[in-house]
PDB file of C-alpha atoms in Angstrom:
ATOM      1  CA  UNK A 987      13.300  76.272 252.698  1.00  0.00           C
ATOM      2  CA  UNK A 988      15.546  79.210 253.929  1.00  0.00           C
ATOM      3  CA  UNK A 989      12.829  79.485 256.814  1.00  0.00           C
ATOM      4  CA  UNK A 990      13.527  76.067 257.846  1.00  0.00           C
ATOM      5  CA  UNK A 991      17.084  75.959 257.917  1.00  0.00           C
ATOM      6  CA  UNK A 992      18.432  79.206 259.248  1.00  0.00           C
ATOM      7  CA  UNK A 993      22.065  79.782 257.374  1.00  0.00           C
ATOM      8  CA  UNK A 994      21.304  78.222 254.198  1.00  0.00           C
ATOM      9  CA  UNK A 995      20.369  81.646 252.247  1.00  0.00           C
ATOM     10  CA  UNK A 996      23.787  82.742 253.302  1.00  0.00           C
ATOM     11  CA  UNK A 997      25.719  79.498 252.195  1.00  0.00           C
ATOM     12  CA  UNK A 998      23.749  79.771 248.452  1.00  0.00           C
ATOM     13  CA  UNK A 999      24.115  83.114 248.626  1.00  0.00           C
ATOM     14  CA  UNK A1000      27.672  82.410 248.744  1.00  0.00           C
ATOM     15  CA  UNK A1001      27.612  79.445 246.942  1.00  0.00           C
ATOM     16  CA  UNK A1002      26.050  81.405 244.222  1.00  0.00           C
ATOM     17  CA  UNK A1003      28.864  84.296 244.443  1.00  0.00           C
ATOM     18  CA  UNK A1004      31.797  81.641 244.087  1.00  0.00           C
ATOM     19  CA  UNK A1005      29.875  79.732 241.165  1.00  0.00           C
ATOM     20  CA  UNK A1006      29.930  83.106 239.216  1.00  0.00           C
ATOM     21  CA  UNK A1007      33.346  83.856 240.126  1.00  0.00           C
ATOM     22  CA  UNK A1008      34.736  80.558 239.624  1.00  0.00           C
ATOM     23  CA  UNK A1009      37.326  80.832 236.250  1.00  0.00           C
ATOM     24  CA  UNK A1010      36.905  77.272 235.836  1.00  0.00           C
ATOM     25  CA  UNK A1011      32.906  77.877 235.231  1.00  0.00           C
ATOM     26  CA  UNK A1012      33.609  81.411 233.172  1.00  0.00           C
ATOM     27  CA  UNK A1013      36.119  79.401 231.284  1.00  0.00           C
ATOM     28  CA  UNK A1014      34.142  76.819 229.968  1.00  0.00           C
ATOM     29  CA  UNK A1015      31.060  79.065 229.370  1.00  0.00           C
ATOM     30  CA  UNK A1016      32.814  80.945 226.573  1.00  0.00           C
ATOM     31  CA  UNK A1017      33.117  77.562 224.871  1.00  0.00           C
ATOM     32  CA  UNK A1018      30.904  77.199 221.918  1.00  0.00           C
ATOM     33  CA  UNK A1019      30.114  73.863 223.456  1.00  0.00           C
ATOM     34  CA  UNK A1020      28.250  71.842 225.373  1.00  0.00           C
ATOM     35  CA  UNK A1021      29.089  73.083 228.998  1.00  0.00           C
ATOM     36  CA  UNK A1022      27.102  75.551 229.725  1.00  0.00           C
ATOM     37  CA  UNK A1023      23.815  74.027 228.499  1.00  0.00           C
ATOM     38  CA  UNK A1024      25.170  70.944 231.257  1.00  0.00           C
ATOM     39  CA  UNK A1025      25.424  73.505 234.223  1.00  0.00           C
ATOM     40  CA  UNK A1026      21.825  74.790 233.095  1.00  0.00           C
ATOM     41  CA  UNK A1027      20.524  71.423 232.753  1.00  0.00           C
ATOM     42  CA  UNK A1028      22.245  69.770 236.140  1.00  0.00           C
ATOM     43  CA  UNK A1029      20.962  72.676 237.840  1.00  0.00           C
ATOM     44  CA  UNK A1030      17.269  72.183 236.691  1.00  0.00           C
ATOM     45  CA  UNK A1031      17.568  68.522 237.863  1.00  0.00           C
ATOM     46  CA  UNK A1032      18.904  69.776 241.033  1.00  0.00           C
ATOM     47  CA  UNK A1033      15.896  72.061 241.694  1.00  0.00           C
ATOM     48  CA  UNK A1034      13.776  69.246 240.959  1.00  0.00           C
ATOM     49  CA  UNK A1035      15.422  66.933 243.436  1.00  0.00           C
ATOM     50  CA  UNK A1036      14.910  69.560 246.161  1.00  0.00           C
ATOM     51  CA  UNK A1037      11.523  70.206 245.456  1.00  0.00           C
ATOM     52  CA  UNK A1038      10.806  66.478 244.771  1.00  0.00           C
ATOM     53  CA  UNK A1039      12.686  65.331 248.106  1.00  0.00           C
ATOM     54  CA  UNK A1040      12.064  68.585 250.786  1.00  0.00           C
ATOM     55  CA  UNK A1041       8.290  69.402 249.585  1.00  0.00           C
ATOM     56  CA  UNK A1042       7.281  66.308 248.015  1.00  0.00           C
ATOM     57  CA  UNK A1043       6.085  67.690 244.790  1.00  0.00           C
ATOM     58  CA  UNK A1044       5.674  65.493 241.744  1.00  0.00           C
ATOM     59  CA  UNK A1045       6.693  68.729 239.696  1.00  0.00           C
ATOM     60  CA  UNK A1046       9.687  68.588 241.586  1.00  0.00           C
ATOM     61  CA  UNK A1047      10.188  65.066 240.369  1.00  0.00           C
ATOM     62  CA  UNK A1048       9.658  65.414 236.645  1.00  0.00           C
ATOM     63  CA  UNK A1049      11.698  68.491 236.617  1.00  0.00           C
ATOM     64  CA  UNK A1050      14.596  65.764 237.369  1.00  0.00           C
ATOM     65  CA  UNK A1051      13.799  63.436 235.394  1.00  0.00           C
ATOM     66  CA  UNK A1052      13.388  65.710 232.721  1.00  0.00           C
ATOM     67  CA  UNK A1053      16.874  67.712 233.659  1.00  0.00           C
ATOM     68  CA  UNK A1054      18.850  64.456 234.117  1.00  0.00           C
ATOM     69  CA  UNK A1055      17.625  63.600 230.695  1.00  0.00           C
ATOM     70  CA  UNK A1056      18.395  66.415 229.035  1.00  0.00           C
ATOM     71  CA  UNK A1057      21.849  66.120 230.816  1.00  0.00           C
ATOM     72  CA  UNK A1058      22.804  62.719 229.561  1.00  0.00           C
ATOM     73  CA  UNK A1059      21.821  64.055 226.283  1.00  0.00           C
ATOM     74  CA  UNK A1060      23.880  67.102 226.488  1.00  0.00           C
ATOM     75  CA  UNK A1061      27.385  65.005 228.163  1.00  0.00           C
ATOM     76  CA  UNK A1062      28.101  61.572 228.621  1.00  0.00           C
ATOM     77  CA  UNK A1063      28.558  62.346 232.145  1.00  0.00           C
ATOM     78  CA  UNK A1064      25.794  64.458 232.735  1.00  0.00           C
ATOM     79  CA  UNK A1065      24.069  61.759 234.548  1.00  0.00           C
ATOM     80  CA  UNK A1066      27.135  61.388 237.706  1.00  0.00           C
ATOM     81  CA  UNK A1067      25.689  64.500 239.842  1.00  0.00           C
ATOM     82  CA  UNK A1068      22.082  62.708 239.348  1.00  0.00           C
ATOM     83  CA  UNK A1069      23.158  59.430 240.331  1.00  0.00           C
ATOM     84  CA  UNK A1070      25.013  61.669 243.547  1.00  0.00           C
ATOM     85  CA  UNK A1071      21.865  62.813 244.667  1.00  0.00           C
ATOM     86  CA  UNK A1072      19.954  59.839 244.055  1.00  0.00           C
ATOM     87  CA  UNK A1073      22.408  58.073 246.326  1.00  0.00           C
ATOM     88  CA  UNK A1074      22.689  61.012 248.841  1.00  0.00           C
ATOM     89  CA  UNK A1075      18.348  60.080 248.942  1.00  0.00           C
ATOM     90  CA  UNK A1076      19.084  56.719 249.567  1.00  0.00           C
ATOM     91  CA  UNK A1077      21.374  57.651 252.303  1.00  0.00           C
ATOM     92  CA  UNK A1078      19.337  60.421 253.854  1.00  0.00           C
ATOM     93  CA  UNK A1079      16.253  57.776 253.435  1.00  0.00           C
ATOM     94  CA  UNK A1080      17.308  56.200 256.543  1.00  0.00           C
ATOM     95  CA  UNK A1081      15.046  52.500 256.109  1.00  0.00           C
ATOM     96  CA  UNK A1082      12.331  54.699 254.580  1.00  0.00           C
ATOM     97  CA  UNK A1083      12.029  53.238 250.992  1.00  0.00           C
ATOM     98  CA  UNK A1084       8.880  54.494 250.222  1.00  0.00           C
ATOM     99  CA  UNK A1085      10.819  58.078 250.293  1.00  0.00           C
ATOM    100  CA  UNK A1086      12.579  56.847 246.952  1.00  0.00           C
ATOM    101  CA  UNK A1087       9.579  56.206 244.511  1.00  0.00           C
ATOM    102  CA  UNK A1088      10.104  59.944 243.444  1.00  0.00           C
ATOM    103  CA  UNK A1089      13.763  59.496 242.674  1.00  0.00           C
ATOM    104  CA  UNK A1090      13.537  55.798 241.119  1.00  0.00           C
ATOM    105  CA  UNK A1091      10.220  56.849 238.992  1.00  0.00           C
ATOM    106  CA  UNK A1092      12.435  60.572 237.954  1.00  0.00           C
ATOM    107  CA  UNK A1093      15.558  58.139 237.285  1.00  0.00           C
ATOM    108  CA  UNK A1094      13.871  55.811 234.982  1.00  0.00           C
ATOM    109  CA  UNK A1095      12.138  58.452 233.059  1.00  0.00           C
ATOM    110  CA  UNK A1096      15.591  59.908 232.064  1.00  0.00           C
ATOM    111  CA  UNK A1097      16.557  56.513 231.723  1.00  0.00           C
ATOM    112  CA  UNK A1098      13.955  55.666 229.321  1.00  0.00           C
ATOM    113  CA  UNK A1099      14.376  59.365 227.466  1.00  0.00           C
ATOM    114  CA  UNK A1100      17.986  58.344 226.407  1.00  0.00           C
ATOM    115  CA  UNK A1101      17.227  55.032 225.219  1.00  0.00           C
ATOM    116  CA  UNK A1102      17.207  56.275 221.475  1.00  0.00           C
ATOM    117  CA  UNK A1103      20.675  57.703 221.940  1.00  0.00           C
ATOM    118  CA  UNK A1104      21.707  54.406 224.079  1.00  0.00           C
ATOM    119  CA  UNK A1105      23.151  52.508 220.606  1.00  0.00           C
ATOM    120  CA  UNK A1106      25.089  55.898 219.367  1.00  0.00           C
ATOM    121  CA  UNK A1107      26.717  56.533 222.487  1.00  0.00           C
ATOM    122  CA  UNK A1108      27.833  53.161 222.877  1.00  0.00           C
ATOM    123  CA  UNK A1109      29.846  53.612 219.430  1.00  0.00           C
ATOM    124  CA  UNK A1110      31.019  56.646 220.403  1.00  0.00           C
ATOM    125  CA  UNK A1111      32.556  55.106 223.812  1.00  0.00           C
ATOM    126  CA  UNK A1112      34.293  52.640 221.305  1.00  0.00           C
ATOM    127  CA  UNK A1113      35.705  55.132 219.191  1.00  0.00           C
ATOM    128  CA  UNK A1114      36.878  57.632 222.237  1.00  0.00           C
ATOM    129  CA  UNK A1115      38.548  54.802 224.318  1.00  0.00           C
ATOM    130  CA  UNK A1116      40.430  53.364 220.825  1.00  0.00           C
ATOM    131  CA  UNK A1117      41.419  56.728 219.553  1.00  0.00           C
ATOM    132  CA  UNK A1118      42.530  58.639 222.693  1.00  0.00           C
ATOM    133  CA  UNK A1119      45.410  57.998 225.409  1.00  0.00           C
ATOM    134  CA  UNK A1120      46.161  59.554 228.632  1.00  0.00           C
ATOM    135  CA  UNK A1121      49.008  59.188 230.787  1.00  0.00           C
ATOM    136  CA  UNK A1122      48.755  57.629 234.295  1.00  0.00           C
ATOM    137  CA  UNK A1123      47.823  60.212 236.461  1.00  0.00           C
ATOM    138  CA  UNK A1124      50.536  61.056 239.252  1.00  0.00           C
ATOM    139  CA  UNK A1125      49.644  61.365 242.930  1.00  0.00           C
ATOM    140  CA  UNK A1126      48.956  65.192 242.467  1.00  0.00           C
ATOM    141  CA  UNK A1127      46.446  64.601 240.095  1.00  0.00           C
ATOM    142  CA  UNK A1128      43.368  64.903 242.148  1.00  0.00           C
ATOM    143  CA  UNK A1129      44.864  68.076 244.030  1.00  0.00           C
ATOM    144  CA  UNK A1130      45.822  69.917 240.552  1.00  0.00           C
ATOM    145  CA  UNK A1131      41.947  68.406 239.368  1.00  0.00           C
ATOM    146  CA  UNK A1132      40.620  70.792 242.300  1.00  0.00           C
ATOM    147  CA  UNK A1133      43.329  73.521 241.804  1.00  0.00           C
ATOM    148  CA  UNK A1134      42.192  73.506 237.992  1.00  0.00           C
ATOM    149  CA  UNK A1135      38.393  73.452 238.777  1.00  0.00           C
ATOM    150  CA  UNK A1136      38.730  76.559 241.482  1.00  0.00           C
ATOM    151  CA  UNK A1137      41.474  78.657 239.542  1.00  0.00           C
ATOM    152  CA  UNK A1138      41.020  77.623 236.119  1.00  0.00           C
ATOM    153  CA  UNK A1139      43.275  76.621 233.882  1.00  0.00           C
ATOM    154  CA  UNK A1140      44.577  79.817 233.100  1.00  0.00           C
ATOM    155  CA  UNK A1141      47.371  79.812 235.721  1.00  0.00           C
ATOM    156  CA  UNK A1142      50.506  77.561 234.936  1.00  0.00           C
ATOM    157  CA  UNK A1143      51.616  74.932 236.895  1.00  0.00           C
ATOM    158  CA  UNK A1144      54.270  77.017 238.704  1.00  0.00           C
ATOM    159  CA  UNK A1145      51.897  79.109 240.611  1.00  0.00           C
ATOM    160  CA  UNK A1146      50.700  75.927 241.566  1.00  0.00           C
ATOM    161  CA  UNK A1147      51.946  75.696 245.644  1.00  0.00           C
ATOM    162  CA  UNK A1148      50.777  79.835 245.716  1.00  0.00           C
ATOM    163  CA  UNK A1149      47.512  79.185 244.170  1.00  0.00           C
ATOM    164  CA  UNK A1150      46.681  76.199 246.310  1.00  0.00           C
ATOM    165  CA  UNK A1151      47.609  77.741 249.563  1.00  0.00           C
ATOM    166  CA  UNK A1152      45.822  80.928 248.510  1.00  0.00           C
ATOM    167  CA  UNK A1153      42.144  78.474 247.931  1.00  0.00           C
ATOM    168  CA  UNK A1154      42.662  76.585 250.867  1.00  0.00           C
ATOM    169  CA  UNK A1155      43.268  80.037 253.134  1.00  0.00           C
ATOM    170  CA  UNK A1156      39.845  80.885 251.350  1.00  0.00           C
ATOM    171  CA  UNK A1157      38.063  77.877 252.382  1.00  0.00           C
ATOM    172  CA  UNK A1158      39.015  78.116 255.390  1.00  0.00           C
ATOM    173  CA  UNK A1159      37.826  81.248 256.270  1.00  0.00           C
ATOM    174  CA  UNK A1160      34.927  80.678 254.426  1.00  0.00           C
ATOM    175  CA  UNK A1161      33.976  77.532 256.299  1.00  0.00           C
ATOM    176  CA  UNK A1162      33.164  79.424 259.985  1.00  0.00           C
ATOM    177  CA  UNK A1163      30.961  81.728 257.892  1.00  0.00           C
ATOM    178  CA  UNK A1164      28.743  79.035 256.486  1.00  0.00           C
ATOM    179  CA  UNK A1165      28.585  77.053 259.763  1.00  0.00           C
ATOM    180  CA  UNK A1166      25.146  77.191 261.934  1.00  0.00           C
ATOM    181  CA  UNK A1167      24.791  79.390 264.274  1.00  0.00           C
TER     182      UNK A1167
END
């Protein structure tokens, strides 16, 4: 793949460098919980996907069924980033259904791995949405979500404005890096 697309072992490369720096990421995987085994899992799906959709391998495809099952098994959410690349296929299909039988047949295979679990995890739903309340979330919320996610939660919300500034001054001199040349 890195053959084919000149630039994109630099942008893993440093794709790979911020994932192992990110605080968020080395926060959660000193949890004894369910996180890292997500990350793992999400990122076997996503190797699938890109060996399923850029080679064309059915390996490529059961590897994401198989990782977007064991996602959804691991986190209720695991199965959002699959159903973001399954609709990034559609998009990047272009008219070319055919293209999607990988994706669809990878899809329903985690789809029908998790039926079992289907009936618990609808109780569960039930008892987290009657026992648990959240505020409304303010206006800020999504830029503190992404403040949170790059610098962790280990900073307080007065370093808030700094820390901000400081990511986006990053990412912004990151960005030229990554482009094409």
């Amino acid at each position: 793949f890195a053959r084919d697309h000149p630039g994109s072992a630099d942008a893993a490369t440093v794709g790979a460098f911020a994932l192992a720096l990110s605080p968020f990421v080395l926060f959660y995987s000193q949890e004894l919980r369910m996180y890292g085994e997500l990350l793992a899992f999400l990122a076997l799906a996503g190797l699938g996907f890109a060996w399923g959709w850029m080679r064309g391998r059915r390996v490529g495809w059961l590897l994401f069924g198989a990782g977007a099952a064991a996602a959804l098994y691991t986190h209720a959410l695991g199965a959002l980033p699959c159903l973001a690349l399954a609709a990034w296929a559609a998009a990047d299909a272009r008219g070319h259904w055919s293209r999607l039988k990988g994706v669809a047949a990878a899809l329903v295979l985690a789809a029908l791995a998790f039926v079992p679990w289907a009936a618990i995890t609808a109780t569960q739903v039930n008892t987290v949405l009657a026992s648990f309340w959240a505020p409304n979330p303010s206006l800020l919320a999504p830029v503190f979500s992404f403040y949170q996610v790059l610098l962790g939660p280990f900073l307080g919300t007065e370093l808030f404005v700094p820390g901000l500034v400081s990511v986006l001054l990053a990412l912004a001199l990151t960005l030229p890096a990554l482009a094409p040349r």
